[in-house]
Coordinates of C-alpha atoms and ligand atoms in Angstrom, one line a residue:
M18 CA -0.4 7.4 27.4
R19 CA -3.5 8.0 25.5
L20 CA -3.9 5.5 22.7
L21 CA -1.7 2.9 25.3
S22 CA -3.3 -0.1 27.1
L23 CA -1.1 -1.0 29.6
F24 CA -2.2 -5.5 29.9
A25 CA -0.6 -7.8 31.3
I26 CA 1.1 -6.0 34.1
T27 CA 2.7 -9.1 36.0
A28 CA 4.8 -9.1 38.8
S29 CA 7.0 -5.9 38.8
T30 CA 10.0 -7.6 37.4
L31 CA 8.5 -9.1 34.6
P32 CA 8.7 -6.5 31.2
I33 CA 5.4 -5.0 31.2
A34 CA 3.6 -6.1 27.1
V35 CA 2.3 -2.5 25.8
Y36 CA -0.2 -3.7 23.0
A37 CA -1.9 -0.5 20.8
A38 CA -5.3 -0.6 20.8
E39 CA -6.4 -1.6 17.6
P40 CA -10.1 -0.8 16.9
H41 CA -9.5 -2.8 13.1
S42 CA -9.3 -5.8 14.9
Y43 CA -10.8 -8.3 17.2
A44 CA -8.5 -9.6 18.7
Q45 CA -7.4 -10.0 22.2
P46 CA -3.7 -10.1 22.4
D47 CA -2.8 -9.4 26.0
Q48 CA -4.9 -12.7 26.0
V49 CA -3.2 -14.5 23.3
Q50 CA -1.5 -14.5 19.6
I51 CA -0.2 -16.3 17.3
T52 CA 2.8 -17.2 17.0
H53 CA 2.7 -19.2 14.0
L54 CA 0.0 -19.9 10.9
D55 CA 0.5 -23.1 9.1
L56 CA -2.2 -23.2 6.2
D57 CA -3.4 -25.5 3.4
L58 CA -5.0 -23.9 -0.1
T59 CA -6.6 -25.6 -2.7
I60 CA -7.4 -22.2 -5.2
D61 CA -10.4 -23.7 -6.6
F62 CA -10.5 -21.7 -9.9
P63 CA -14.2 -23.0 -11.2
Q64 CA -16.0 -21.8 -8.1
Q65 CA -13.4 -18.9 -7.4
Q66 CA -13.0 -20.5 -4.0
L67 CA -9.8 -21.0 -1.7
D68 CA -10.8 -23.9 0.2
G69 CA -8.1 -24.1 3.3
Q70 CA -7.0 -25.1 6.7
A71 CA -5.2 -23.0 8.9
T72 CA -3.7 -24.2 11.8
L73 CA -2.7 -21.4 14.0
K74 CA 0.3 -22.0 16.4
L75 CA -1.0 -19.8 20.5
N76 CA 1.2 -18.3 22.9
W77 CA -0.7 -18.0 25.9
K78 CA -1.1 -14.3 27.7
N79 CA -3.5 -14.8 29.7
P80 CA -3.6 -18.1 32.2
K81 CA -7.7 -17.2 33.0
A82 CA -8.5 -16.6 29.4
P83 CA -11.6 -18.3 28.4
S84 CA -11.8 -18.2 24.4
L85 CA -9.3 -17.1 20.9
V86 CA -11.0 -14.7 19.7
L87 CA -10.6 -14.1 15.7
D88 CA -11.5 -11.7 12.9
T89 CA -12.9 -13.1 9.8
R90 CA -14.2 -11.3 6.9
D91 CA -17.1 -13.6 5.0
L92 CA -15.9 -17.3 6.0
K93 CA -17.6 -20.7 6.1
I94 CA -16.6 -22.0 8.9
A95 CA -16.5 -25.8 8.6
S96 CA -14.3 -27.0 11.6
I97 CA -12.4 -26.3 14.0
E98 CA -11.1 -28.5 16.4
S99 CA -7.8 -28.5 19.0
V100 CA -4.5 -30.1 18.5
S101 CA -2.3 -31.0 20.8
A102 CA 1.6 -31.6 21.2
D103 CA 1.1 -35.2 20.3
G104 CA -0.7 -34.2 17.6
K105 CA -4.0 -35.6 18.8
T106 CA -7.5 -33.5 17.9
A107 CA -10.3 -32.4 19.1
P108 CA -13.5 -30.7 17.9
L109 CA -13.7 -27.0 19.8
K110 CA -17.2 -24.9 20.0
Y111 CA -17.2 -21.4 18.8
A112 CA -19.4 -18.9 17.9
L113 CA -19.4 -16.3 14.8
A114 CA -20.9 -12.9 15.1
S115 CA -23.5 -11.2 12.8
R116 CA -21.5 -9.2 9.8
D117 CA -20.3 -5.8 11.6
K118 CA -20.3 -3.8 8.0
Q119 CA -16.4 -2.6 8.5
L120 CA -14.6 -5.0 11.1
G121 CA -16.8 -9.0 9.7
S122 CA -17.0 -10.9 12.3
K123 CA -15.6 -11.5 15.5
L124 CA -15.0 -15.6 15.4
T125 CA -15.1 -16.3 19.6
I126 CA -13.8 -20.7 20.2
A127 CA -14.3 -21.7 23.7
T128 CA -10.4 -23.0 24.4
P129 CA -10.8 -24.5 27.8
T130 CA -7.9 -26.1 27.7
H131 CA -5.5 -23.7 25.7
P132 CA -4.2 -25.6 23.0
S133 CA -1.3 -25.1 21.5
Q134 CA -3.0 -25.3 18.2
V135 CA -6.3 -25.3 16.4
R136 CA -7.1 -25.6 13.5
I137 CA -10.2 -24.0 11.9
V138 CA -11.3 -25.7 8.2
Y139 CA -12.8 -23.0 5.9
T140 CA -14.2 -21.7 2.3
T141 CA -13.8 -18.1 1.0
V142 CA -16.6 -15.9 -1.1
P143 CA -16.4 -15.3 -4.6
E144 CA -16.4 -12.3 -3.4
A145 CA -14.3 -12.3 -0.1
S146 CA -12.7 -8.5 0.2
G147 CA -9.0 -8.9 -0.4
L148 CA -8.8 -11.1 -3.4
Q149 CA -9.3 -11.0 -6.9
W150 CA -10.8 -13.6 -9.3
L151 CA -9.8 -13.3 -13.3
T152 CA -11.5 -15.0 -15.5
P153 CA -8.8 -15.7 -18.7
S154 CA -10.7 -13.3 -20.9
Q155 CA -9.7 -10.7 -18.3
T156 CA -6.1 -11.6 -18.4
A157 CA -3.9 -10.6 -20.9
D158 CA -2.7 -13.8 -22.3
K159 CA -6.3 -15.1 -22.3
K160 CA -5.0 -18.7 -21.6
L161 CA -5.1 -19.5 -17.8
P162 CA -7.2 -18.0 -15.2
F163 CA -5.3 -15.5 -12.4
M164 CA -6.2 -14.8 -8.8
F165 CA -5.0 -12.6 -6.0
S166 CA -4.8 -10.9 -2.5
Q167 CA -4.4 -7.7 -1.3
S168 CA -4.3 -7.8 2.2
E169 CA -3.7 -4.0 3.6
S170 CA -4.9 -3.1 5.5
I171 CA -7.6 -5.3 6.8
H172 CA -9.1 -8.3 4.1
A173 CA -6.5 -10.6 5.3
R174 CA -9.5 -11.6 7.3
S175 CA -11.3 -12.6 4.4
W176 CA -9.2 -15.5 3.0
V177 CA -7.6 -16.6 6.0
P178 CA -9.7 -16.8 9.9
L179 CA -6.7 -15.0 12.1
Q180 CA -6.0 -12.0 15.1
D181 CA -6.0 -9.1 12.3
S182 CA -4.2 -7.0 13.5
P183 CA -0.4 -5.6 12.2
A184 CA 0.5 -5.5 16.4
I185 CA 0.5 -9.2 16.0
R186 CA 3.4 -11.1 13.9
F187 CA 3.4 -14.3 13.1
T188 CA 5.6 -17.1 10.7
Y189 CA 3.9 -18.8 8.2
T190 CA 4.7 -22.0 5.9
A191 CA 1.5 -22.6 3.0
H192 CA 0.9 -25.5 1.1
V193 CA -1.2 -24.6 -2.2
T194 CA -2.7 -27.0 -4.6
A195 CA -3.6 -25.4 -7.7
P196 CA -4.6 -26.4 -11.9
K197 CA -1.3 -27.4 -13.4
D198 CA 0.0 -25.1 -15.4
V199 CA -0.5 -22.5 -13.2
R200 CA 2.4 -21.2 -11.0
V201 CA 1.8 -19.6 -7.3
A202 CA 3.1 -16.9 -5.6
M203 CA 3.2 -15.7 -2.3
S204 CA 5.0 -13.1 0.3
A205 CA 7.9 -16.0 1.0
I206 CA 10.3 -16.8 -0.4
N207 CA 9.1 -18.1 -4.6
D208 CA 11.4 -20.2 -6.5
A209 CA 11.8 -19.4 -10.0
H210 CA 11.9 -23.0 -11.1
H211 CA 9.7 -24.7 -9.2
P212 CA 7.8 -27.0 -11.5
L213 CA 3.9 -26.1 -12.9
D214 CA 2.6 -29.7 -10.8
G215 CA 0.0 -27.9 -8.7
K216 CA 1.8 -27.8 -5.3
F217 CA 3.8 -25.4 -4.1
D218 CA 5.5 -25.0 -0.8
F219 CA 5.8 -21.7 1.2
D220 CA 8.0 -21.0 4.3
Q221 CA 8.3 -17.4 5.8
P222 CA 10.4 -17.3 8.3
H223 CA 10.1 -13.9 9.7
P224 CA 7.9 -13.0 11.5
I225 CA 5.2 -10.7 9.4
P226 CA 1.9 -8.8 10.7
S227 CA -1.2 -10.7 8.9
Y228 CA -1.4 -7.4 5.8
L229 CA 1.9 -9.2 4.7
L230 CA -0.3 -12.3 4.2
A231 CA -0.4 -13.3 0.1
I232 CA -0.9 -15.0 -1.8
A233 CA -1.1 -14.8 -6.4
A234 CA -2.2 -17.8 -9.2
G235 CA -2.1 -17.7 -13.2
D236 CA 0.1 -18.5 -15.6
L237 CA 3.1 -16.6 -14.7
A238 CA 6.0 -16.4 -16.5
V239 CA 9.9 -15.4 -14.5
K240 CA 12.3 -13.2 -15.8
E241 CA 15.5 -12.5 -13.5
T242 CA 16.4 -9.0 -13.1
G243 CA 19.7 -9.8 -10.9
P244 CA 21.9 -12.0 -8.7
R245 CA 18.8 -11.9 -6.5
S246 CA 16.1 -10.3 -7.8
A247 CA 13.1 -11.7 -11.0
V248 CA 10.0 -9.9 -12.2
Y249 CA 6.8 -12.6 -11.8
A250 CA 3.9 -11.8 -15.4
E251 CA 2.2 -13.1 -17.3
P252 CA 4.3 -14.2 -20.3
S253 CA 3.4 -11.5 -23.0
V254 CA 4.2 -8.8 -20.0
V255 CA 7.5 -10.0 -18.0
G256 CA 9.3 -8.5 -20.9
K257 CA 8.5 -5.3 -20.7
A258 CA 8.4 -5.4 -16.8
A259 CA 11.9 -6.7 -16.5
H260 CA 13.4 -4.3 -18.1
E261 CA 11.4 -1.8 -16.9
F262 CA 12.4 -3.3 -13.0
E263 CA 16.3 -3.7 -14.3
D264 CA 17.8 -1.7 -11.6
T265 CA 16.5 -3.9 -8.6
E266 CA 19.4 -4.9 -7.9
K267 CA 20.9 -1.7 -7.9
M268 CA 17.9 -0.5 -5.5
I269 CA 19.6 -2.8 -3.2
A270 CA 22.5 -2.6 -2.8
T271 CA 21.8 1.5 -2.2
A272 CA 19.4 0.8 0.5
E273 CA 21.5 -1.8 2.2
A274 CA 24.3 1.0 1.9
L275 CA 22.4 3.2 3.4
Y276 CA 19.6 0.8 6.6
G277 CA 22.0 -2.2 6.5
P278 CA 21.9 -5.2 4.9
Y279 CA 18.3 -6.8 3.1
R280 CA 17.0 -9.5 5.7
W281 CA 14.3 -10.8 3.1
G282 CA 17.4 -13.3 1.1
R283 CA 15.4 -13.1 -2.3
Y284 CA 13.1 -8.9 -3.6
D285 CA 11.4 -10.2 -6.3
I286 CA 8.4 -8.0 -8.0
L287 CA 5.2 -9.5 -9.3
V288 CA 3.4 -8.0 -12.2
L289 CA -0.5 -8.3 -11.4
P290 CA -3.6 -7.5 -14.5
P291 CA -4.5 -3.6 -14.5
S292 CA -6.9 -4.5 -11.8
F293 CA -5.1 -4.3 -9.5
P294 CA -6.5 -1.7 -6.8
Y295 CA -2.9 0.0 -5.9
G296 CA -0.2 1.0 -7.5
G297 CA 2.1 -1.3 -5.0
M298 CA 1.6 -3.1 -1.5
E299 CA 5.2 -4.3 -0.6
N300 CA 4.1 -8.3 -0.2
P301 CA 8.1 -9.1 1.7
N302 CA 10.2 -11.1 -0.9
M303 CA 7.5 -10.3 -3.2
T304 CA 6.3 -6.9 -4.0
F305 CA 3.1 -6.6 -6.1
A306 CA 2.7 -3.9 -8.8
T307 CA 0.5 -1.9 -11.1
P308 CA 1.1 -2.7 -15.1
T309 CA 0.7 0.8 -15.0
V310 CA 4.1 1.8 -14.1
L311 CA 6.0 0.2 -17.5
V312 CA 5.6 2.7 -19.0
G313 CA 8.5 2.3 -21.0
D314 CA 11.3 5.0 -20.0
K315 CA 11.1 3.8 -16.4
S316 CA 10.4 7.2 -15.4
L317 CA 8.1 5.7 -12.8
V318 CA 10.0 3.4 -11.5
S319 CA 9.8 5.2 -8.1
L320 CA 7.7 2.4 -7.2
V321 CA 9.9 0.2 -7.4
S322 CA 12.0 2.0 -4.6
H323 CA 8.9 2.9 -2.5
E324 CA 8.2 -0.7 -2.3
L325 CA 11.6 -1.8 -1.8
A326 CA 11.7 0.6 1.2
H327 CA 9.1 -0.7 2.5
S328 CA 11.1 -3.6 3.8
W329 CA 12.8 -1.9 6.6
S330 CA 10.3 1.0 6.7
G331 CA 7.1 -1.3 7.5
N332 CA 8.1 -4.9 7.6
L333 CA 10.9 -4.7 9.7
V334 CA 9.6 -1.7 11.8
T335 CA 6.5 -2.1 11.3
A336 CA 3.2 0.2 12.3
A337 CA 1.6 -1.2 15.6
S338 CA -1.7 0.2 14.5
W339 CA -3.4 1.4 11.4
R340 CA -3.7 5.1 13.4
D341 CA 0.8 4.8 12.6
I342 CA 0.3 3.9 9.2
W343 CA 2.9 7.3 8.5
L344 CA 5.6 4.9 10.3
N345 CA 5.4 2.5 7.9
E346 CA 4.2 5.1 4.5
G347 CA 5.6 7.9 5.5
V348 CA 9.4 6.9 6.8
T349 CA 9.3 4.6 3.7
T350 CA 8.6 7.9 1.2
Y351 CA 11.5 9.9 2.8
V352 CA 13.6 6.7 2.0
Q353 CA 12.3 5.8 -1.4
G354 CA 13.6 9.3 -2.0
R355 CA 16.8 8.1 -1.2
I356 CA 17.3 5.7 -3.2
T357 CA 15.7 7.6 -6.1
E358 CA 18.4 10.1 -5.4
A359 CA 21.2 7.9 -5.8
L360 CA 19.8 6.2 -9.2
Y361 CA 18.4 8.5 -11.0
G362 CA 19.8 11.6 -9.4
K363 CA 18.8 14.8 -7.4
G364 CA 16.8 15.8 -10.1
L365 CA 14.4 13.8 -10.5
A366 CA 13.8 12.8 -6.5
D367 CA 13.4 16.6 -5.4
E368 CA 10.5 16.5 -8.4
E369 CA 8.8 13.8 -7.0
S370 CA 9.1 15.7 -3.7
L371 CA 8.3 18.8 -4.7
L372 CA 4.9 17.4 -6.5
S373 CA 3.5 15.1 -3.5
A374 CA 4.1 18.6 -1.1
R375 CA 2.3 21.1 -3.3
A376 CA -0.4 19.3 -3.9
L377 CA -0.3 18.3 -0.4
E378 CA -0.3 22.8 0.2
K379 CA -3.4 22.9 -1.7
D380 CA -4.9 20.4 0.1
I381 CA -4.4 19.5 3.2
G382 CA -6.5 23.2 4.7
A383 CA -9.5 21.4 3.2
M384 CA -9.2 18.1 6.0
P385 CA -10.6 17.9 9.2
A386 CA -8.4 18.9 11.8
N387 CA -7.6 15.4 12.8
A388 CA -6.7 14.2 9.3
Q389 CA -3.7 16.4 9.2
K390 CA -1.8 15.2 11.2
L391 CA 0.7 12.4 11.4
A392 CA -0.4 11.2 14.7
P393 CA -4.2 11.3 14.7
D394 CA -6.2 11.6 17.8
P395 CA -8.8 8.0 18.3
R396 CA -11.1 8.3 15.7
G397 CA -14.0 5.6 14.1
V398 CA -13.3 2.7 12.1
G399 CA -12.2 2.4 8.6
A400 CA -8.9 1.2 8.4
D401 CA -8.2 2.3 4.5
D402 CA -9.4 6.2 5.2
S403 CA -6.4 6.7 7.3
L404 CA -4.9 6.3 3.7
S405 CA -3.9 10.5 3.0
A406 CA -1.2 12.2 1.5
V407 CA -0.6 13.2 5.3
A408 CA 0.9 9.9 6.5
Y409 CA 2.7 10.0 3.2
D410 CA 3.9 13.9 2.1
K411 CA 3.7 14.8 5.6
G412 CA 5.8 11.8 7.5
S413 CA 8.3 12.4 4.7
W414 CA 8.6 16.0 4.5
F415 CA 9.2 15.4 8.3
L416 CA 12.1 13.7 7.7
R417 CA 13.8 15.4 5.1
T418 CA 13.1 18.1 7.9
L419 CA 15.0 16.6 10.3
E420 CA 18.0 15.4 7.6
Q421 CA 18.5 19.5 6.8
R422 CA 18.5 20.6 10.3
F423 CA 20.5 17.4 11.6
G424 CA 23.0 16.7 8.8
R425 CA 22.2 13.9 6.1
D426 CA 25.0 11.5 7.8
T427 CA 24.2 12.0 11.3
F428 CA 20.3 11.7 10.4
D429 CA 21.7 8.2 8.1
T430 CA 23.3 7.3 10.7
Y431 CA 20.1 7.1 13.2
L432 CA 17.5 6.2 11.0
K433 CA 19.7 3.1 10.8
S434 CA 20.2 2.6 14.4
Y435 CA 16.8 2.5 14.6
F436 CA 15.5 0.5 11.8
N437 CA 18.0 -2.0 14.2
H438 CA 16.8 -1.1 17.8
F439 CA 13.4 -2.1 16.0
A440 CA 13.9 -4.7 13.8
F441 CA 10.7 -7.3 13.4
Q442 CA 8.9 -5.6 16.2
S443 CA 5.5 -3.6 15.8
I444 CA 6.1 0.2 17.4
T445 CA 3.4 3.4 18.3
T446 CA 4.8 6.7 17.3
E447 CA 4.9 7.1 20.9
Q448 CA 7.7 3.7 21.1
M449 CA 9.8 6.1 18.0
L450 CA 9.2 9.2 19.7
A451 CA 10.6 7.7 22.2
Y452 CA 13.6 7.0 20.8
M453 CA 14.0 9.6 19.1
K454 CA 14.5 11.9 22.6
P455 CA 17.7 10.5 23.3
N456 CA 18.9 9.1 20.0
L457 CA 18.6 12.2 17.6
I458 CA 16.9 15.0 19.2
E459 CA 18.5 15.7 22.7
K460 CA 21.4 14.2 21.7
Y461 CA 22.6 17.6 18.8
P462 CA 21.2 19.8 21.2
G463 CA 20.8 22.4 19.3
K464 CA 19.4 21.6 15.9
M465 CA 15.4 21.2 16.4
S466 CA 13.1 21.3 19.8
W467 CA 10.9 19.0 21.2
S468 CA 7.8 20.8 21.0
E469 CA 8.7 21.5 16.7
V470 CA 8.8 17.5 16.7
Q471 CA 5.1 17.5 18.9
D472 CA 4.2 19.9 15.8
W473 CA 4.6 18.1 13.6
V474 CA 4.2 14.5 15.0
Y475 CA 0.4 16.0 16.3
G476 CA 0.1 19.0 14.6
T477 CA -2.3 20.1 11.9
G478 CA -0.7 22.0 8.8
I479 CA 2.4 22.0 7.5
P480 CA 4.8 23.8 9.8
K481 CA 5.3 27.1 8.9
D482 CA 9.5 27.0 8.2
A483 CA 9.1 22.9 6.2
P484 CA 11.8 23.0 3.9
L485 CA 11.2 22.3 0.3
P486 CA 13.6 21.9 -2.9
D487 CA 14.4 24.1 -5.5
S488 CA 13.1 22.6 -9.3
P489 CA 14.6 25.3 -11.7
H490 CA 12.8 22.8 -14.1
F491 CA 9.6 23.0 -12.1
D492 CA 10.0 27.2 -12.2
A493 CA 10.5 26.8 -16.1
I494 CA 6.9 24.5 -15.7
D495 CA 5.4 27.4 -13.1
K496 CA 6.6 30.6 -15.6
E497 CA 5.3 28.6 -18.7
R498 CA 1.5 27.3 -17.8
S499 CA 1.2 31.3 -16.3
A500 CA 1.9 32.6 -19.4
F501 CA -0.6 30.6 -21.8
L502 CA -3.3 31.2 -19.1
G503 CA -2.1 34.2 -19.5
D504 CA -2.9 34.1 -23.1
T505 CA 1.2 35.2 -23.9
L506 CA 2.3 31.8 -25.3
T507 CA 0.7 29.5 -27.1
A508 CA 0.2 25.6 -26.0
D509 CA 2.1 24.8 -29.3
K510 CA 5.0 27.5 -27.9
L511 CA 5.1 25.2 -24.5
D512 CA 8.7 24.2 -24.3
A513 CA 7.4 20.7 -23.3
K514 CA 9.2 18.6 -26.1
G515 CA 11.7 17.3 -23.4
W516 CA 9.2 17.0 -20.5
N517 CA 9.2 13.8 -18.3
T518 CA 6.4 12.5 -17.2
Q519 CA 6.8 14.1 -13.5
E520 CA 7.2 17.6 -15.6
W521 CA 4.2 16.0 -17.1
M522 CA 1.8 16.1 -14.0
Y523 CA 3.5 19.3 -11.5
F524 CA 2.0 21.6 -15.9
L525 CA -1.5 19.0 -15.7
D526 CA -1.4 19.5 -11.9
R527 CA -1.6 23.2 -11.1
L528 CA -3.6 24.4 -14.3
P529 CA -7.0 25.8 -12.5
D530 CA -9.5 23.5 -11.2
V531 CA -12.0 24.2 -13.5
A532 CA -10.2 25.2 -17.0
P533 CA -11.4 27.6 -19.6
L534 CA -12.6 25.2 -22.9
P535 CA -10.8 26.0 -24.9
K536 CA -7.4 25.9 -23.4
I537 CA -8.2 21.9 -22.8
K538 CA -8.7 22.0 -26.4
E539 CA -5.5 24.3 -27.8
L540 CA -2.9 21.4 -25.2
D541 CA -4.9 18.5 -26.1
A542 CA -4.4 20.1 -30.2
A543 CA -0.7 20.5 -29.7
W544 CA 0.4 17.6 -27.2
H545 CA -2.4 14.5 -28.1
L546 CA -2.9 14.3 -24.4
T547 CA -6.0 12.2 -25.1
G548 CA -5.2 9.1 -25.6
T549 CA -1.5 8.6 -23.8
P550 CA 0.0 5.6 -22.6
N551 CA 1.3 7.4 -19.6
A552 CA -2.0 6.6 -16.9
E553 CA -0.8 9.1 -14.4
I554 CA -0.5 11.7 -17.0
G555 CA -4.2 10.5 -18.5
M556 CA -5.6 9.9 -15.0
R557 CA -4.8 14.4 -14.9
W558 CA -5.7 14.9 -18.2
Y559 CA -9.3 13.2 -18.6
T560 CA -9.9 14.8 -14.8
H561 CA -10.0 18.3 -16.3
A562 CA -10.7 17.7 -19.7
I563 CA -13.7 16.5 -17.7
D564 CA -14.2 19.7 -15.4
S565 CA -13.9 21.9 -18.2
G566 CA -16.8 20.7 -19.7
D567 CA -14.9 18.5 -22.7
K568 CA -17.1 15.7 -24.2
D569 CA -14.6 15.1 -26.6
V570 CA -12.4 13.1 -24.5
W571 CA -15.1 11.1 -23.0
S572 CA -14.7 7.8 -24.9
A573 CA -11.1 8.0 -24.3
A574 CA -11.4 8.4 -20.8
A575 CA -14.2 5.6 -20.7
E576 CA -10.8 3.5 -22.0
H577 CA -8.9 4.6 -19.0
M578 CA -11.7 4.2 -16.6
T579 CA -12.2 0.5 -18.0
R580 CA -8.7 -0.7 -18.4
I581 CA -7.6 0.9 -15.1
G582 CA -9.2 -0.4 -12.1
R583 CA -6.1 1.2 -9.6
L584 CA -7.9 3.3 -7.3
Y585 CA -5.6 6.2 -7.6
L586 CA -5.8 6.4 -11.3
T587 CA -9.3 5.3 -11.4
L588 CA -11.6 7.2 -8.6
P589 CA -10.6 10.8 -9.8
L590 CA -12.7 10.1 -13.4
Y591 CA -15.5 9.0 -12.4
K592 CA -15.2 12.1 -9.6
A593 CA -15.1 14.6 -12.1
F594 CA -17.8 12.2 -14.3
A595 CA -20.0 12.5 -10.9
K596 CA -19.8 16.8 -10.9
T597 CA -23.2 16.5 -13.7
P598 CA -25.8 15.0 -14.4
D599 CA -25.0 14.1 -17.6
G600 CA -21.8 13.2 -16.6
L601 CA -22.7 10.5 -13.9
A602 CA -25.3 9.0 -16.3
Y603 CA -22.2 8.2 -18.2
A604 CA -20.1 7.0 -15.9
E605 CA -22.4 4.2 -14.6
Q606 CA -22.4 3.4 -18.1
V607 CA -19.8 2.3 -18.1
Y608 CA -19.2 1.2 -14.7
A609 CA -21.8 -1.1 -16.1
K610 CA -19.2 -2.3 -18.8
A611 CA -16.1 -2.1 -16.5
K612 CA -17.8 -3.7 -12.5
A613 CA -17.4 -7.5 -13.4
G614 CA -13.2 -7.0 -14.0
Y615 CA -13.0 -4.5 -11.2
H616 CA -11.4 -5.2 -8.2
P617 CA -13.7 -5.9 -4.7
L618 CA -12.1 -2.6 -3.6
T619 CA -13.0 -0.6 -6.9
Q620 CA -16.4 -1.2 -6.8
Q621 CA -17.0 -0.8 -3.4
A622 CA -15.3 2.7 -3.9
V623 CA -17.7 3.7 -7.4
E624 CA -20.5 2.8 -5.7
S625 CA -20.2 5.2 -3.1
I626 CA -19.2 8.1 -5.1
F627 CA -22.2 7.3 -7.8
A628 CA -23.8 7.2 -4.0
S629 CA -22.8 10.3 -2.7
A630 CA -23.6 12.2 -5.6
K631 CA -26.9 11.0 -5.9
T632 CA -28.1 12.1 -2.3
A633 CA -25.9 15.6 -2.7
D634 CA -28.4 16.2 -5.3
K635 CA -31.9 15.8 -3.6
Ligands
BES18 N1 1.8 -0.4 1.9 C1 0.7 0.7 0.0 C2 -0.6 0.3 -0.3 C3 -1.2 0.5 1.3 C4 -1.7 1.4 1.8 C5 -3.2 0.1 0.9 C6 -2.3 1.3 2.8 C7 -3.3 -0.5 1.3 C8 -3.6 0.1 2.6 C9 1.8 0.7 -1.0 O1 3.4 0.9 -0.2 C10 1.7 2.2 -1.3 O2 2.2 3.1 -0.9 N2 1.4 2.1 -3.1 C11 1.6 3.5 -3.3 C12 2.8 3.3 -4.5 C13 3.1 5.0 -4.5 C14 4.1 5.5 -3.6 C15 4.6 5.1 -4.5 C16 0.1 2.9 -4.6 O3 -0.7 2.2 -5.0 O4 0.2 3.6 -5.1
ZN19 ZN1 4.1 2.7 1.2

């Protein structure tokens, strides 16, 4: 029962509510829970703030609860009132605690009468951790300003006061006022034909956790990609995006054939400006995506398979705490592979599994023991820190192992029943395992022992017999890389003309950490990697070139870092530069210019790289 706390133990006949201990939220779900959020927002571009009114419908659990405790970060609270069933309002007393660096400010609202609703009037600050505001000149088409949210993990609290824990689910409605010509999109059903009259209404009828609240607004055009899918993007980007994502309907149909109906209605994709700090975010009905996957050949559309897969693993069955995040990301990465395999073939799916498995094998040993576990022991706060390759790649590796042991048909049936059983619930790892034991492990004895399951979930490292796919292409690349490094093959003789994105990634991933400078020069002369339009390749290439001391790539690297704010593609370059005093000084100059275009999360991450480089110096 470690990590679970039991609350609400009343008469023995009543079901016992189990809540995951969630150290990243001040909410007290054993006392009271939000069941519905009604938002009224005005998007104020000149002030870079949201003017908000959040009306929370409450389900009181403890008749003696003295207060409603909410999460906030940097919100300016104007007033708080109770709203009774007949619409009467009365002011409520509240206290906003001082700001915790990780968690923000605990908001305690005195609620002696247990009102059915509470309304909070507030504004956000321009630096809100969950929002980015862009001026027209920072957009592709330079016409209108742009803003977007990124709530996962614990940033919803910076734009809505609420119980910011994935264990708590609520439906929401929203009324949003925006300047004329701007289109507003949210994580709910969106109407592609809505007039741009400055008034938008949204309804999310399914209960979702707070990290799936999302909003974006700007110069957004819409192009259909199927009967229930479209892409939203700036006008100059939308055509390219619709082409790249033309297989969306096939992806939805593939996932449905495996795991049951898509339950959310439409599945749209919003392509954000390049400062979006992640690759993708599975906001319900409206995946948010980085433009860095628009490379023209559909080679990076596994991102869509991934975010779509979250419609089952994550949005339908949700990790109840950030410690259980592998239930979202590991299961999703497995499902992503199945969609990729069905649409683009086993060869590509195996390459993607191998890329991540090989990278994990290389890195996992250097991680702290607790971080190597799928379900770690209780640890300090820092929800975004829990996002590591372990949740994604050890998690999906575990599921591929289960599939191999039990057979694809059996495992598919099991996984579908798991999604149905826990639909629209937030669950812990232990709840997942309690379902798996009778329904998979014991139902088909002799396939996998319980202690093997425990080793995958609670053990460190990667179990010894973890199966890896074969990839003849990757084997050939390993040989060519060795020959090239061993001076028996010159760079221009590498058989790389036909390499796809993943094959280049694999070639570059397994170059030595610091490759000899002449080898880097030779590669670039033969294959012109500097200036590549493919940022997955660029990130790997520039990192190697900087590590090898190749100053000739610095300006192209700076261009990559300035243009792209996606953490995963930009931070490795900052880290590479920060290893030498000259490099660090150069990266600081690049940052000084790039900073204004970066998301608050990217700014914070770059600044902490600089800070640790400087303390390491002393
Ligand atoms: N839900 C994640 C993004 C995320 C996780 C944001 C945790 C903040 C905290 C999303 O589904 C994701 O995994 N995105 C990946 C895509 C990739 C694995 C295809 C990304 O952003 O790189
Ligand atoms: Zn994900």
